[in-house]
Coordinates of C-alpha atoms and ligand atoms in Angstrom, one line a residue:
M1 CA 8.7 -31.1 7.4
A2 CA 11.0 -31.6 10.2
A3 CA 11.4 -28.7 12.5
H4 CA 14.5 -26.4 12.6
P5 CA 17.2 -28.2 14.4
E6 CA 17.4 -26.2 17.3
A7 CA 13.3 -26.1 17.4
L8 CA 11.8 -26.8 21.0
L9 CA 11.0 -30.8 21.3
T10 CA 7.4 -30.8 20.7
A11 CA 4.7 -33.5 22.2
D12 CA 3.9 -34.5 18.2
E13 CA 7.4 -34.7 17.6
I14 CA 8.1 -37.0 20.9
T15 CA 4.7 -38.9 19.3
A16 CA 6.6 -38.8 15.9
V17 CA 10.3 -40.1 17.4
T18 CA 8.7 -42.9 19.3
A19 CA 7.1 -44.5 16.5
L20 CA 10.4 -43.9 14.1
A21 CA 12.3 -45.9 17.2
H22 CA 9.7 -48.7 17.1
D23 CA 9.9 -48.4 13.2
L24 CA 13.4 -49.0 13.2
D25 CA 12.9 -51.6 15.6
L26 CA 15.2 -50.1 18.6
I27 CA 12.1 -50.8 20.9
G28 CA 11.6 -54.4 22.8
D29 CA 9.4 -55.0 24.9
D30 CA 11.0 -54.8 28.2
T31 CA 12.6 -51.1 26.7
T32 CA 12.0 -47.8 28.3
F33 CA 13.0 -44.3 27.5
R34 CA 15.3 -42.7 30.2
R35 CA 16.0 -39.3 27.5
M36 CA 14.8 -38.3 24.5
A37 CA 16.2 -34.4 23.8
V38 CA 17.2 -32.3 20.8
S39 CA 20.2 -33.2 19.5
H40 CA 23.5 -30.8 20.9
P41 CA 24.4 -28.6 18.1
H42 CA 26.3 -30.8 15.1
D43 CA 27.1 -29.7 11.4
S44 CA 23.9 -31.1 10.1
D45 CA 21.0 -29.1 8.6
E46 CA 19.0 -32.1 9.8
R47 CA 16.5 -32.4 12.6
W48 CA 18.3 -34.6 15.1
I49 CA 16.8 -36.0 18.2
E50 CA 18.4 -38.2 20.8
I51 CA 17.4 -41.1 23.0
W52 CA 18.7 -42.8 25.3
L53 CA 17.0 -46.5 25.7
Y54 CA 17.3 -49.1 28.6
H55 CA 16.2 -52.7 27.9
A56 CA 15.7 -54.4 31.1
G57 CA 16.1 -57.9 30.3
S58 CA 19.9 -57.2 28.8
K59 CA 20.5 -54.3 31.2
Q60 CA 22.1 -52.5 28.0
I61 CA 21.6 -48.5 27.7
D62 CA 21.2 -47.6 23.8
E63 CA 22.3 -44.1 22.9
V64 CA 20.5 -43.7 19.7
T65 CA 20.5 -40.0 17.6
L66 CA 17.7 -40.1 15.1
S67 CA 17.1 -38.0 11.9
L68 CA 13.3 -36.6 11.8
T69 CA 14.3 -35.4 8.9
S70 CA 15.5 -38.8 7.0
N71 CA 14.0 -41.2 9.4
T72 CA 16.9 -42.7 10.3
V73 CA 19.6 -43.8 12.7
V74 CA 22.4 -41.2 12.9
D75 CA 24.4 -43.3 15.3
K76 CA 24.1 -45.6 18.4
T77 CA 26.0 -46.4 21.3
E78 CA 25.5 -49.4 23.2
V79 CA 26.5 -48.9 26.8
T80 CA 26.7 -51.6 29.4
G81 CA 27.8 -51.5 32.6
H82 CA 26.0 -48.4 33.8
K83 CA 22.3 -47.8 35.8
P84 CA 19.8 -45.6 33.7
Q85 CA 18.7 -42.9 35.3
P86 CA 15.7 -43.8 36.9
T87 CA 12.3 -43.2 34.7
M88 CA 9.1 -40.9 36.7
G89 CA 7.3 -43.9 36.5
E90 CA 9.9 -45.7 38.6
M91 CA 10.2 -42.8 41.0
S92 CA 6.7 -42.8 41.6
R93 CA 6.2 -46.4 42.1
A94 CA 8.6 -46.6 44.5
G95 CA 6.7 -44.9 46.7
D96 CA 3.5 -46.9 46.8
I97 CA 5.8 -49.9 46.7
V98 CA 7.2 -48.9 49.9
R99 CA 3.9 -47.7 51.4
A100 CA 2.4 -51.2 50.4
D101 CA 5.5 -53.3 52.0
A102 CA 4.5 -55.2 55.3
K103 CA 7.7 -55.5 56.6
V104 CA 8.1 -51.3 56.0
A105 CA 4.5 -51.6 57.8
E106 CA 6.0 -53.6 60.4
V107 CA 8.9 -51.7 61.3
L108 CA 7.2 -48.1 61.3
A109 CA 4.5 -49.7 63.8
Q110 CA 7.1 -50.4 66.3
R111 CA 7.5 -46.6 66.2
G112 CA 4.3 -45.5 66.2
V113 CA 2.9 -45.3 62.6
T114 CA 0.1 -47.3 62.0
D115 CA -1.4 -45.7 58.8
M116 CA 0.8 -46.2 56.1
S117 CA -1.0 -43.5 54.0
K118 CA 0.7 -40.9 56.3
V119 CA 3.9 -41.8 55.0
Q120 CA 5.2 -39.8 52.4
V121 CA 8.2 -41.7 50.8
D122 CA 11.1 -39.4 49.0
A123 CA 13.0 -41.9 46.5
W124 CA 16.6 -41.2 46.5
P125 CA 18.8 -42.4 43.7
S126 CA 21.9 -41.8 46.0
G127 CA 24.3 -43.7 44.1
N128 CA 26.4 -46.8 44.7
M129 CA 27.4 -46.1 48.1
G130 CA 29.7 -49.7 48.1
L131 CA 26.6 -51.9 50.2
D132 CA 27.2 -55.3 48.6
H133 CA 23.2 -55.6 48.4
E134 CA 23.0 -52.6 46.3
V135 CA 25.8 -53.1 43.5
P136 CA 24.3 -55.7 41.6
R137 CA 20.5 -54.1 41.6
R138 CA 19.2 -51.0 40.1
T139 CA 17.6 -49.3 43.7
L140 CA 16.1 -46.0 45.1
R141 CA 16.2 -45.3 49.0
G142 CA 13.0 -44.7 50.6
V143 CA 13.4 -41.7 53.2
L144 CA 10.2 -41.4 55.2
F145 CA 8.6 -38.2 56.7
Y146 CA 4.9 -38.3 58.7
R147 CA 2.0 -36.3 57.1
D148 CA -1.5 -36.3 58.9
E149 CA -2.9 -34.7 56.1
K150 CA -1.8 -34.8 52.3
A151 CA -1.3 -30.8 52.0
D152 CA 1.1 -30.9 55.6
N153 CA 4.7 -30.1 55.3
G154 CA 6.4 -33.6 55.2
Y155 CA 9.9 -32.3 55.6
A156 CA 8.7 -30.9 58.9
R157 CA 8.6 -34.7 60.1
P158 CA 10.9 -37.1 59.3
I159 CA 10.5 -40.3 60.3
D160 CA 14.5 -40.6 60.9
G161 CA 16.4 -43.8 61.6
V162 CA 14.4 -46.1 58.8
I163 CA 15.8 -46.7 55.0
A164 CA 14.0 -48.8 53.0
F165 CA 15.5 -50.2 49.7
V166 CA 13.1 -50.5 46.4
D167 CA 14.7 -52.9 43.7
L168 CA 13.6 -51.4 40.8
D169 CA 13.7 -54.5 38.2
A170 CA 12.1 -56.9 41.0
G171 CA 9.7 -53.5 42.3
E172 CA 10.1 -54.7 45.8
V173 CA 11.6 -53.4 49.0
Y174 CA 14.6 -56.1 49.1
H175 CA 15.9 -54.3 52.4
I176 CA 15.3 -52.1 55.4
D177 CA 18.4 -50.5 57.5
E178 CA 17.2 -49.4 61.0
H179 CA 19.7 -46.9 62.4
G180 CA 18.3 -45.7 65.6
D181 CA 15.1 -44.4 66.8
W182 CA 14.2 -40.6 67.0
P183 CA 10.3 -38.9 67.9
I184 CA 8.4 -38.0 65.1
P185 CA 8.8 -34.2 65.3
A186 CA 5.8 -32.5 66.9
E187 CA 5.4 -29.3 65.2
T188 CA 3.7 -29.3 61.9
N189 CA 5.3 -26.3 60.7
E190 CA 2.9 -25.4 57.7
Y191 CA 4.3 -22.8 55.0
R192 CA 0.7 -23.0 52.7
A193 CA -1.8 -20.4 52.3
G194 CA -4.8 -20.1 54.8
A195 CA -2.4 -22.1 57.4
L196 CA -0.8 -18.9 58.2
R197 CA -1.6 -15.3 59.2
D198 CA -1.0 -13.1 56.1
R199 CA 1.0 -9.9 56.8
T200 CA -1.2 -6.6 55.7
G201 CA 0.2 -3.1 54.0
L202 CA 2.0 -4.6 50.7
E203 CA 0.1 -2.5 47.8
T204 CA -0.2 -3.7 44.5
I205 CA 2.6 -3.7 41.9
D206 CA 1.7 -3.7 38.1
I207 CA 4.3 -4.0 35.7
T208 CA 2.9 -2.8 32.2
Q209 CA 4.2 -2.5 29.0
P210 CA 1.1 -0.8 27.3
D211 CA 2.9 -0.7 23.6
G212 CA 3.9 -4.5 24.1
P213 CA 7.5 -6.1 24.9
S214 CA 10.2 -5.5 23.0
F215 CA 11.2 -8.9 22.0
T216 CA 10.0 -11.6 19.3
V217 CA 9.6 -15.0 19.2
T218 CA 9.3 -16.9 15.9
D219 CA 9.6 -20.3 14.7
G220 CA 8.5 -21.8 18.4
N221 CA 12.0 -20.7 20.5
L222 CA 13.8 -18.0 18.3
I223 CA 13.7 -15.4 21.1
T224 CA 15.1 -11.8 19.0
W225 CA 15.6 -8.3 21.5
Q226 CA 17.7 -5.6 20.7
N227 CA 20.8 -6.9 19.3
W228 CA 20.1 -10.5 20.7
D229 CA 18.7 -13.7 19.4
V230 CA 19.0 -16.8 20.5
R231 CA 16.8 -20.1 20.8
A232 CA 15.8 -21.3 24.2
I233 CA 16.0 -25.1 24.6
M234 CA 13.9 -27.4 27.1
D235 CA 16.9 -30.4 27.7
H236 CA 15.2 -33.5 29.2
T237 CA 18.8 -33.6 31.3
E238 CA 19.6 -29.8 31.9
G239 CA 16.3 -27.9 31.8
L240 CA 16.7 -24.6 30.4
A241 CA 19.6 -24.0 27.8
L242 CA 20.0 -21.8 25.4
Q243 CA 21.4 -22.2 22.1
S244 CA 22.9 -20.4 19.2
L245 CA 23.3 -17.1 21.2
A246 CA 24.9 -14.4 19.0
W247 CA 24.9 -10.3 19.2
T248 CA 24.2 -8.5 15.7
D249 CA 25.9 -5.2 14.7
G250 CA 24.3 -3.5 12.1
D251 CA 24.2 -6.6 9.5
R252 CA 26.9 -8.6 10.5
R253 CA 25.3 -11.5 13.1
R254 CA 28.4 -11.8 15.6
P255 CA 27.9 -15.6 17.1
I256 CA 28.9 -15.6 20.9
M257 CA 27.9 -19.2 22.5
R258 CA 26.8 -22.4 20.3
R259 CA 25.1 -23.4 23.8
A260 CA 25.0 -22.7 27.2
S261 CA 23.3 -25.2 29.9
L262 CA 23.5 -26.1 33.4
A263 CA 25.0 -29.5 32.9
E264 CA 25.1 -30.9 36.1
M265 CA 24.7 -30.2 39.6
V266 CA 25.6 -31.9 43.0
V267 CA 24.1 -31.7 46.4
P268 CA 27.1 -33.2 48.9
Y269 CA 25.6 -33.8 52.4
G270 CA 28.1 -33.3 55.2
E271 CA 26.3 -35.2 58.0
T272 CA 28.0 -38.8 59.1
R273 CA 24.4 -40.0 60.8
E274 CA 24.0 -43.2 58.9
T275 CA 20.5 -42.2 57.8
Q276 CA 22.1 -38.6 56.5
A277 CA 25.6 -39.9 54.9
F278 CA 24.5 -41.7 52.2
K279 CA 22.5 -38.4 51.1
N280 CA 24.0 -37.0 47.8
A281 CA 22.2 -35.5 44.7
L282 CA 23.1 -35.0 40.9
D283 CA 19.9 -33.8 40.3
V284 CA 20.5 -32.9 36.8
G285 CA 22.1 -36.1 35.5
E286 CA 20.0 -38.5 38.1
I287 CA 16.6 -36.8 37.8
G288 CA 16.7 -34.8 34.4
L289 CA 15.5 -31.2 35.3
G290 CA 13.7 -31.1 31.8
R291 CA 10.9 -33.5 33.2
T292 CA 10.9 -31.8 36.8
V293 CA 9.6 -28.4 35.0
N294 CA 6.8 -26.6 36.5
S295 CA 4.0 -25.1 34.6
L296 CA 3.9 -21.0 35.7
V297 CA 1.3 -19.3 36.3
L298 CA 1.0 -14.9 36.1
G299 CA 0.9 -12.8 38.3
C300 CA 2.3 -15.3 41.1
D301 CA 5.7 -16.9 39.2
C302 CA 6.0 -14.3 37.0
L303 CA 4.9 -10.6 36.5
G304 CA 4.8 -8.3 33.9
D305 CA 4.2 -8.7 29.9
I306 CA 5.0 -12.2 30.1
T307 CA 5.4 -14.7 27.0
Y308 CA 5.5 -18.4 27.9
L309 CA 6.1 -21.3 26.0
D310 CA 5.1 -24.7 26.4
S311 CA 7.8 -27.5 26.4
A312 CA 7.0 -31.6 26.7
W313 CA 9.2 -34.5 27.8
A314 CA 9.1 -38.5 27.5
F315 CA 7.2 -40.6 29.8
D316 CA 8.8 -44.2 30.5
D317 CA 7.0 -45.4 27.5
G318 CA 8.1 -42.6 25.0
S319 CA 4.7 -41.1 25.0
P320 CA 4.5 -36.9 25.7
I321 CA 3.4 -35.1 28.7
T322 CA 3.2 -31.6 28.0
V323 CA 4.4 -29.0 30.3
E324 CA 2.0 -25.6 29.4
Q325 CA 3.8 -22.3 30.1
A326 CA 6.9 -23.9 30.9
I327 CA 9.4 -21.1 30.0
C328 CA 9.0 -17.8 30.9
I329 CA 10.0 -14.8 29.1
H330 CA 10.2 -11.1 29.8
E331 CA 11.6 -7.8 30.0
E332 CA 12.9 -6.3 33.6
D333 CA 13.9 -3.0 34.1
F334 CA 17.3 -3.1 35.7
G335 CA 18.1 0.1 37.3
I336 CA 20.7 2.5 35.8
A337 CA 22.6 1.1 32.6
W338 CA 24.9 4.2 33.0
K339 CA 25.1 8.0 34.3
H340 CA 27.2 10.6 34.8
T341 CA 26.9 14.0 36.1
D342 CA 29.0 16.6 34.6
S343 CA 30.1 19.1 37.5
H344 CA 32.1 21.0 34.8
N345 CA 28.8 21.7 33.2
D346 CA 26.4 23.6 35.7
G347 CA 25.8 19.4 37.1
A348 CA 23.8 18.1 33.6
S349 CA 23.3 14.5 33.8
E350 CA 23.0 11.8 31.4
V351 CA 21.6 8.8 32.5
R352 CA 20.1 5.6 30.7
R353 CA 17.7 2.7 32.1
S354 CA 19.2 -0.7 32.1
R355 CA 16.8 -3.7 31.2
R356 CA 17.8 -7.3 30.8
L357 CA 15.6 -10.1 28.6
V358 CA 14.7 -12.9 30.9
I359 CA 14.4 -16.4 30.1
S360 CA 13.9 -18.9 32.8
S361 CA 12.1 -21.8 33.9
L362 CA 11.4 -23.5 37.5
F363 CA 12.0 -27.0 38.8
T364 CA 11.0 -29.1 41.5
V365 CA 13.2 -32.2 42.8
G366 CA 11.5 -33.7 45.7
N367 CA 12.4 -31.3 48.4
Y368 CA 14.0 -28.3 46.6
D369 CA 13.0 -25.9 44.2
Y370 CA 15.5 -24.6 41.4
G371 CA 15.2 -21.5 38.7
I372 CA 17.7 -21.2 35.9
F373 CA 17.5 -17.8 35.0
W374 CA 19.3 -17.1 32.1
Y375 CA 20.0 -12.8 31.7
L376 CA 20.8 -11.0 28.3
Y377 CA 21.5 -7.1 29.0
L378 CA 22.4 -4.3 26.8
D379 CA 25.5 -3.9 27.2
G380 CA 26.3 -7.5 25.9
T381 CA 26.4 -9.1 29.7
I382 CA 25.0 -12.7 29.7
Q383 CA 24.1 -14.1 32.9
L384 CA 22.9 -17.5 34.6
E385 CA 21.5 -17.3 37.6
I386 CA 20.2 -20.1 39.8
K387 CA 17.7 -19.5 42.4
L388 CA 17.4 -21.5 44.9
T389 CA 14.1 -22.3 47.2
G390 CA 11.9 -25.0 48.8
I391 CA 12.5 -27.3 51.5
V392 CA 16.0 -28.3 53.4
T393 CA 16.5 -31.8 53.3
T394 CA 15.6 -32.9 57.6
Q395 CA 16.4 -35.1 59.9
G396 CA 15.0 -36.1 63.5
Y397 CA 16.9 -34.4 66.4
K398 CA 16.8 -35.4 70.1
A399 CA 18.7 -34.0 73.1
D400 CA 22.3 -34.7 73.1
D401 CA 22.4 -35.6 69.1
S402 CA 26.0 -33.8 67.7
L403 CA 25.1 -30.6 66.1
D404 CA 28.5 -30.4 64.4
Y405 CA 27.3 -31.4 61.1
S406 CA 23.5 -30.0 61.2
A407 CA 21.5 -27.2 62.1
L408 CA 18.6 -27.2 64.4
M409 CA 15.7 -25.9 62.4
G410 CA 12.7 -26.6 65.3
P411 CA 12.9 -28.2 68.4
E412 CA 12.9 -31.7 66.7
V413 CA 14.5 -31.5 63.6
A414 CA 17.2 -30.9 62.0
A415 CA 19.2 -30.3 58.9
P416 CA 22.3 -31.5 57.8
I417 CA 25.0 -28.9 56.4
H418 CA 25.4 -29.3 52.2
Q419 CA 26.6 -27.6 49.2
H420 CA 24.7 -26.8 46.0
L421 CA 27.4 -27.2 43.1
F422 CA 26.1 -25.7 39.7
C423 CA 28.4 -26.8 36.8
A424 CA 27.5 -24.6 33.8
K425 CA 29.2 -25.6 30.3
F426 CA 29.4 -23.0 27.8
D427 CA 30.3 -23.9 24.4
M428 CA 31.9 -21.1 23.0
D429 CA 31.5 -19.9 20.1
V430 CA 33.1 -16.2 20.1
D431 CA 32.7 -14.3 16.4
G432 CA 32.6 -18.0 15.1
G433 CA 35.9 -19.1 16.5
P434 CA 38.3 -20.5 16.9
N435 CA 38.4 -19.9 20.4
T436 CA 41.3 -19.6 23.1
A437 CA 41.2 -19.1 26.9
Y438 CA 43.6 -17.0 29.2
R439 CA 43.1 -16.8 33.0
V440 CA 44.1 -13.5 34.1
D441 CA 45.2 -12.9 37.7
V442 CA 45.8 -9.7 39.1
V443 CA 49.5 -9.5 41.0
A444 CA 50.9 -6.8 43.1
D445 CA 54.8 -6.6 42.3
P446 CA 57.3 -6.6 45.0
P447 CA 59.0 -3.5 46.3
G448 CA 62.6 -2.5 44.5
P449 CA 64.0 -0.6 42.1
D450 CA 61.3 -1.4 39.5
N451 CA 58.2 -0.6 41.6
P452 CA 59.7 3.1 42.4
H453 CA 56.4 3.9 43.9
N454 CA 55.5 0.8 45.3
N455 CA 52.2 1.1 44.1
A456 CA 52.4 -1.5 41.2
F457 CA 50.1 -4.1 40.4
R458 CA 48.5 -5.5 36.9
A459 CA 46.4 -8.0 35.4
V460 CA 48.6 -11.0 34.5
P461 CA 46.8 -13.4 31.2
T462 CA 48.3 -16.9 30.9
R463 CA 47.4 -18.4 27.7
L464 CA 46.0 -22.0 28.7
E465 CA 47.3 -24.1 26.2
T466 CA 46.3 -27.6 27.7
E467 CA 43.4 -29.1 29.4
Q468 CA 45.4 -29.8 32.7
Q469 CA 46.7 -26.3 32.6
A470 CA 43.3 -25.0 32.7
I471 CA 42.1 -26.7 35.9
D472 CA 41.8 -24.3 38.8
R473 CA 40.1 -22.8 41.2
V474 CA 38.4 -19.6 41.9
D475 CA 41.0 -17.1 43.7
A476 CA 39.6 -13.9 45.0
A477 CA 42.8 -12.6 46.3
K478 CA 43.9 -12.5 42.6
A479 CA 40.9 -11.0 41.7
R480 CA 41.0 -14.1 39.1
T481 CA 39.0 -13.9 35.9
W482 CA 38.9 -16.0 32.6
R483 CA 38.8 -15.0 29.3
V484 CA 37.7 -16.4 25.7
V485 CA 39.2 -14.7 22.5
N486 CA 39.1 -15.2 18.9
E487 CA 42.6 -14.0 18.0
T488 CA 41.7 -14.3 14.2
E489 CA 39.2 -11.3 15.0
K490 CA 40.7 -8.0 16.0
N491 CA 38.5 -4.5 17.7
R492 CA 39.5 -1.3 16.2
L493 CA 42.0 -1.3 19.0
G494 CA 44.2 -4.0 17.2
R495 CA 42.9 -6.4 19.8
P496 CA 41.2 -9.7 19.8
T497 CA 37.4 -9.9 20.8
G498 CA 36.4 -11.5 23.6
F499 CA 34.3 -12.3 26.5
K500 CA 35.4 -12.9 30.4
L501 CA 33.9 -14.9 32.7
L502 CA 33.4 -12.7 36.0
P503 CA 33.2 -16.3 38.4
A504 CA 31.2 -16.6 41.6
D505 CA 33.3 -17.1 44.2
T506 CA 32.6 -20.7 45.4
A507 CA 34.1 -22.9 47.6
T508 CA 34.7 -26.1 45.8
L509 CA 33.4 -29.9 47.1
F510 CA 33.8 -30.3 50.8
P511 CA 33.9 -34.1 50.6
S512 CA 37.3 -35.6 50.9
E513 CA 38.6 -37.5 47.5
A514 CA 38.3 -41.0 49.2
S515 CA 34.3 -40.2 49.2
R516 CA 31.5 -42.0 47.4
I517 CA 30.5 -38.8 46.3
S518 CA 33.8 -37.8 44.6
G519 CA 34.2 -40.4 42.9
R520 CA 30.9 -39.6 41.2
A521 CA 31.3 -35.6 40.6
G522 CA 35.2 -35.5 40.6
F523 CA 34.2 -32.0 38.6
G524 CA 32.9 -30.7 41.8
H525 CA 36.7 -30.1 43.4
Q526 CA 37.4 -27.4 40.7
N527 CA 35.6 -24.4 39.6
M528 CA 37.1 -24.2 36.3
W529 CA 37.7 -26.9 33.9
I530 CA 38.0 -26.2 29.7
T531 CA 38.0 -29.1 26.9
P532 CA 37.7 -29.1 23.3
T533 CA 33.7 -29.0 22.3
S534 CA 32.7 -32.2 21.6
R535 CA 29.0 -33.8 21.1
D536 CA 30.3 -36.8 23.1
E537 CA 31.2 -34.9 25.8
R538 CA 28.2 -33.3 27.4
F539 CA 27.8 -34.3 31.1
P540 CA 30.4 -33.3 33.7
A541 CA 30.0 -36.6 35.5
G542 CA 29.2 -38.6 32.9
N543 CA 26.6 -39.9 31.1
H544 CA 24.6 -42.3 33.5
V545 CA 25.5 -40.9 36.6
T546 CA 22.7 -43.0 38.6
Q547 CA 24.8 -45.4 41.0
S548 CA 27.8 -44.5 38.8
E549 CA 30.5 -46.8 38.7
P550 CA 33.1 -47.0 37.3
T551 CA 33.9 -43.8 39.1
G552 CA 35.7 -40.3 37.6
M553 CA 33.5 -40.1 34.9
G554 CA 33.2 -36.9 32.8
L555 CA 35.6 -34.1 33.5
P556 CA 38.4 -35.9 35.3
E557 CA 38.3 -39.0 32.5
W558 CA 38.1 -36.6 29.8
T559 CA 40.7 -34.2 30.7
A560 CA 43.2 -36.8 31.5
A561 CA 44.5 -36.8 28.2
D562 CA 45.6 -33.0 28.4
R563 CA 44.5 -32.3 24.9
P564 CA 45.2 -28.7 23.7
I565 CA 42.6 -26.2 24.2
T566 CA 44.0 -23.4 21.6
D567 CA 42.5 -21.8 18.1
T568 CA 39.8 -24.6 18.3
A569 CA 36.2 -24.5 19.4
I570 CA 36.1 -24.7 23.4
T571 CA 34.1 -25.4 26.4
V572 CA 34.4 -23.9 29.6
W573 CA 32.7 -25.9 32.6
H574 CA 32.6 -23.3 35.4
V575 CA 31.5 -24.9 39.1
F576 CA 30.1 -22.4 41.2
G577 CA 27.0 -22.4 43.9
L578 CA 26.3 -22.0 47.4
T579 CA 27.5 -23.8 51.2
H580 CA 24.6 -24.3 52.4
S581 CA 24.6 -24.2 57.0
A582 CA 21.2 -23.8 57.0
R583 CA 19.2 -21.1 59.1
P584 CA 16.4 -21.7 61.1
E585 CA 14.8 -18.5 58.7
D586 CA 15.5 -21.1 56.0
F587 CA 12.6 -23.1 57.6
P588 CA 10.0 -24.1 56.9
V589 CA 10.7 -22.8 53.7
M590 CA 13.7 -21.3 52.2
P591 CA 13.9 -17.9 51.0
T592 CA 15.4 -17.8 47.9
E593 CA 19.2 -17.4 47.9
Y594 CA 21.0 -16.9 44.5
A595 CA 23.8 -18.2 42.9
R596 CA 25.1 -16.6 39.7
C597 CA 27.6 -16.3 37.3
T598 CA 28.3 -13.5 34.4
W599 CA 30.0 -13.0 31.1
V600 CA 30.9 -9.6 30.2
P601 CA 32.5 -8.3 26.8
V602 CA 36.2 -7.7 26.8
G603 CA 37.3 -5.7 23.9
F604 CA 33.8 -7.7 21.9
F605 CA 32.8 -4.2 21.1
D606 CA 34.7 -0.9 20.3
K607 CA 33.4 1.0 23.6
N608 CA 30.2 1.3 25.3
P609 CA 27.7 -1.1 23.4
A610 CA 24.9 0.9 25.6
L611 CA 25.9 4.3 24.4
D612 CA 23.0 4.0 22.2
I613 CA 20.3 3.5 24.4
A614 CA 17.8 6.4 24.2
P615 CA 17.0 8.8 27.1
S616 CA 14.0 7.9 28.9
A617 CA 11.0 10.3 29.6
C618 CA 11.9 11.6 33.2
H619 CA 9.0 13.4 35.2
Ligands
LIG1 CU1 20.6 -26.0 50.2

């Protein structure tokens, strides 16, 4: 029997999907798998798996949905004119190809590097930057770093000035760019255990739940905790996503979101130096977070009473790779849920503890490490937090270099300014739909006879009728929020039930509209997009972002139709994140930074839904 439509993809299923694809003659000698994932929500009871196949000879990508229930093709779209995401096999082979290349060795020998085994190669799928030679090819840029030992921090010692272009189909370095000469930094800037003297004085913290956790996990990935129930999914592309999120009131199960995910991210770099200006990354669509997921370790990655779920992803040939302990589920004490001390009643105090359910995973993309943390709270709050750590990308530095677009990390090493813009995708399903969105701005009334005390200000909701009307930026000066309501459902006050997005204050994409990265990641120019929910519109920069041509794919393209978005299933796309002008303290490894956005109920409940938390035992 096939698994539940929203169950986690397992290694056995990957094997079965690959076998089925062969049986259905979808696979040729030159075919590789570029995505395998549980299908986004659909109305069938069947178990659907999406696979994207690349046929090297015809350069065609097939986007196929297979049913594991009926062993049939559900749908198939043939895509030409796009280049597929590189596979993990290709990414790792690219490094070996660069290290084995005689011309690269020659160029590096002139720079004093004679042992190629000490060269670390980061293979960047940095998009089509408009160079004639990369247009007809599938390319990765090999960016080079130096390590005396394999365990050294390569990013401390960039070999700046050289870029080795790898043709993935030919399997060779076909072009080398040389742009100046920088000394390889002398400092090794270690961060690994044993290389440093540890501080002392930190006593043990143990987090225990002697009676066990308060949540249950059934059917592989169905998590139930207090009023919440949700499915945790590891998507090939997006990493850790949530599906079918609902809150149960008594015996009434109330849906809130059909799916919530990190649908894309873009990291544009602001440095103008030739060896850096190409740098831009769409780490979700280009790399596929699901296959970079870390295997987590109790006591180090996670502390407390942890339940882990394994995940699995499909390698180039469709064979499964299992990652044990990929998803971490636990409860965290989160301070005070609410409190009041009644000074009119001898200071009597009522206080309740807040607690959150944490569903999280960690992903490593080259130099950076990202955490996707989903939090559910007892008061109905839903939060997505991205944790950013790892190592900034680096460039060489020598005296008199401009530091207009980069910051010094060490005497001979600098880090370019950049952004991390995350595009979260929320398929809204408040009380089962249909849903409608409002932008809510707080405005001050002008002085005058209608404002007798000159104090008036109010929240002004604007009903968002169409996609173009919904496109917007955050505006802290207006305390701007967005509200998604179900106008067919009313709370006890007669108002529509809803949730409101408390956005993060995020600068939008800084590179100009004329830049290559703007063409690839146009979604980054706005903080808010709202579209009618569609199974065909999942990734805000398009399905195939690697070397993306044509440009303008995804949200800019879809929303040009300016479709109506009221009283229907709607998807909210929120762009948030950080602009990272690196500090010396970000080196040699970055203290974790946080970017988050939050949904809170607004009239979804009749009163504070956390009123009924039992008092804790006070000592
Ligand atoms: Cu950064």
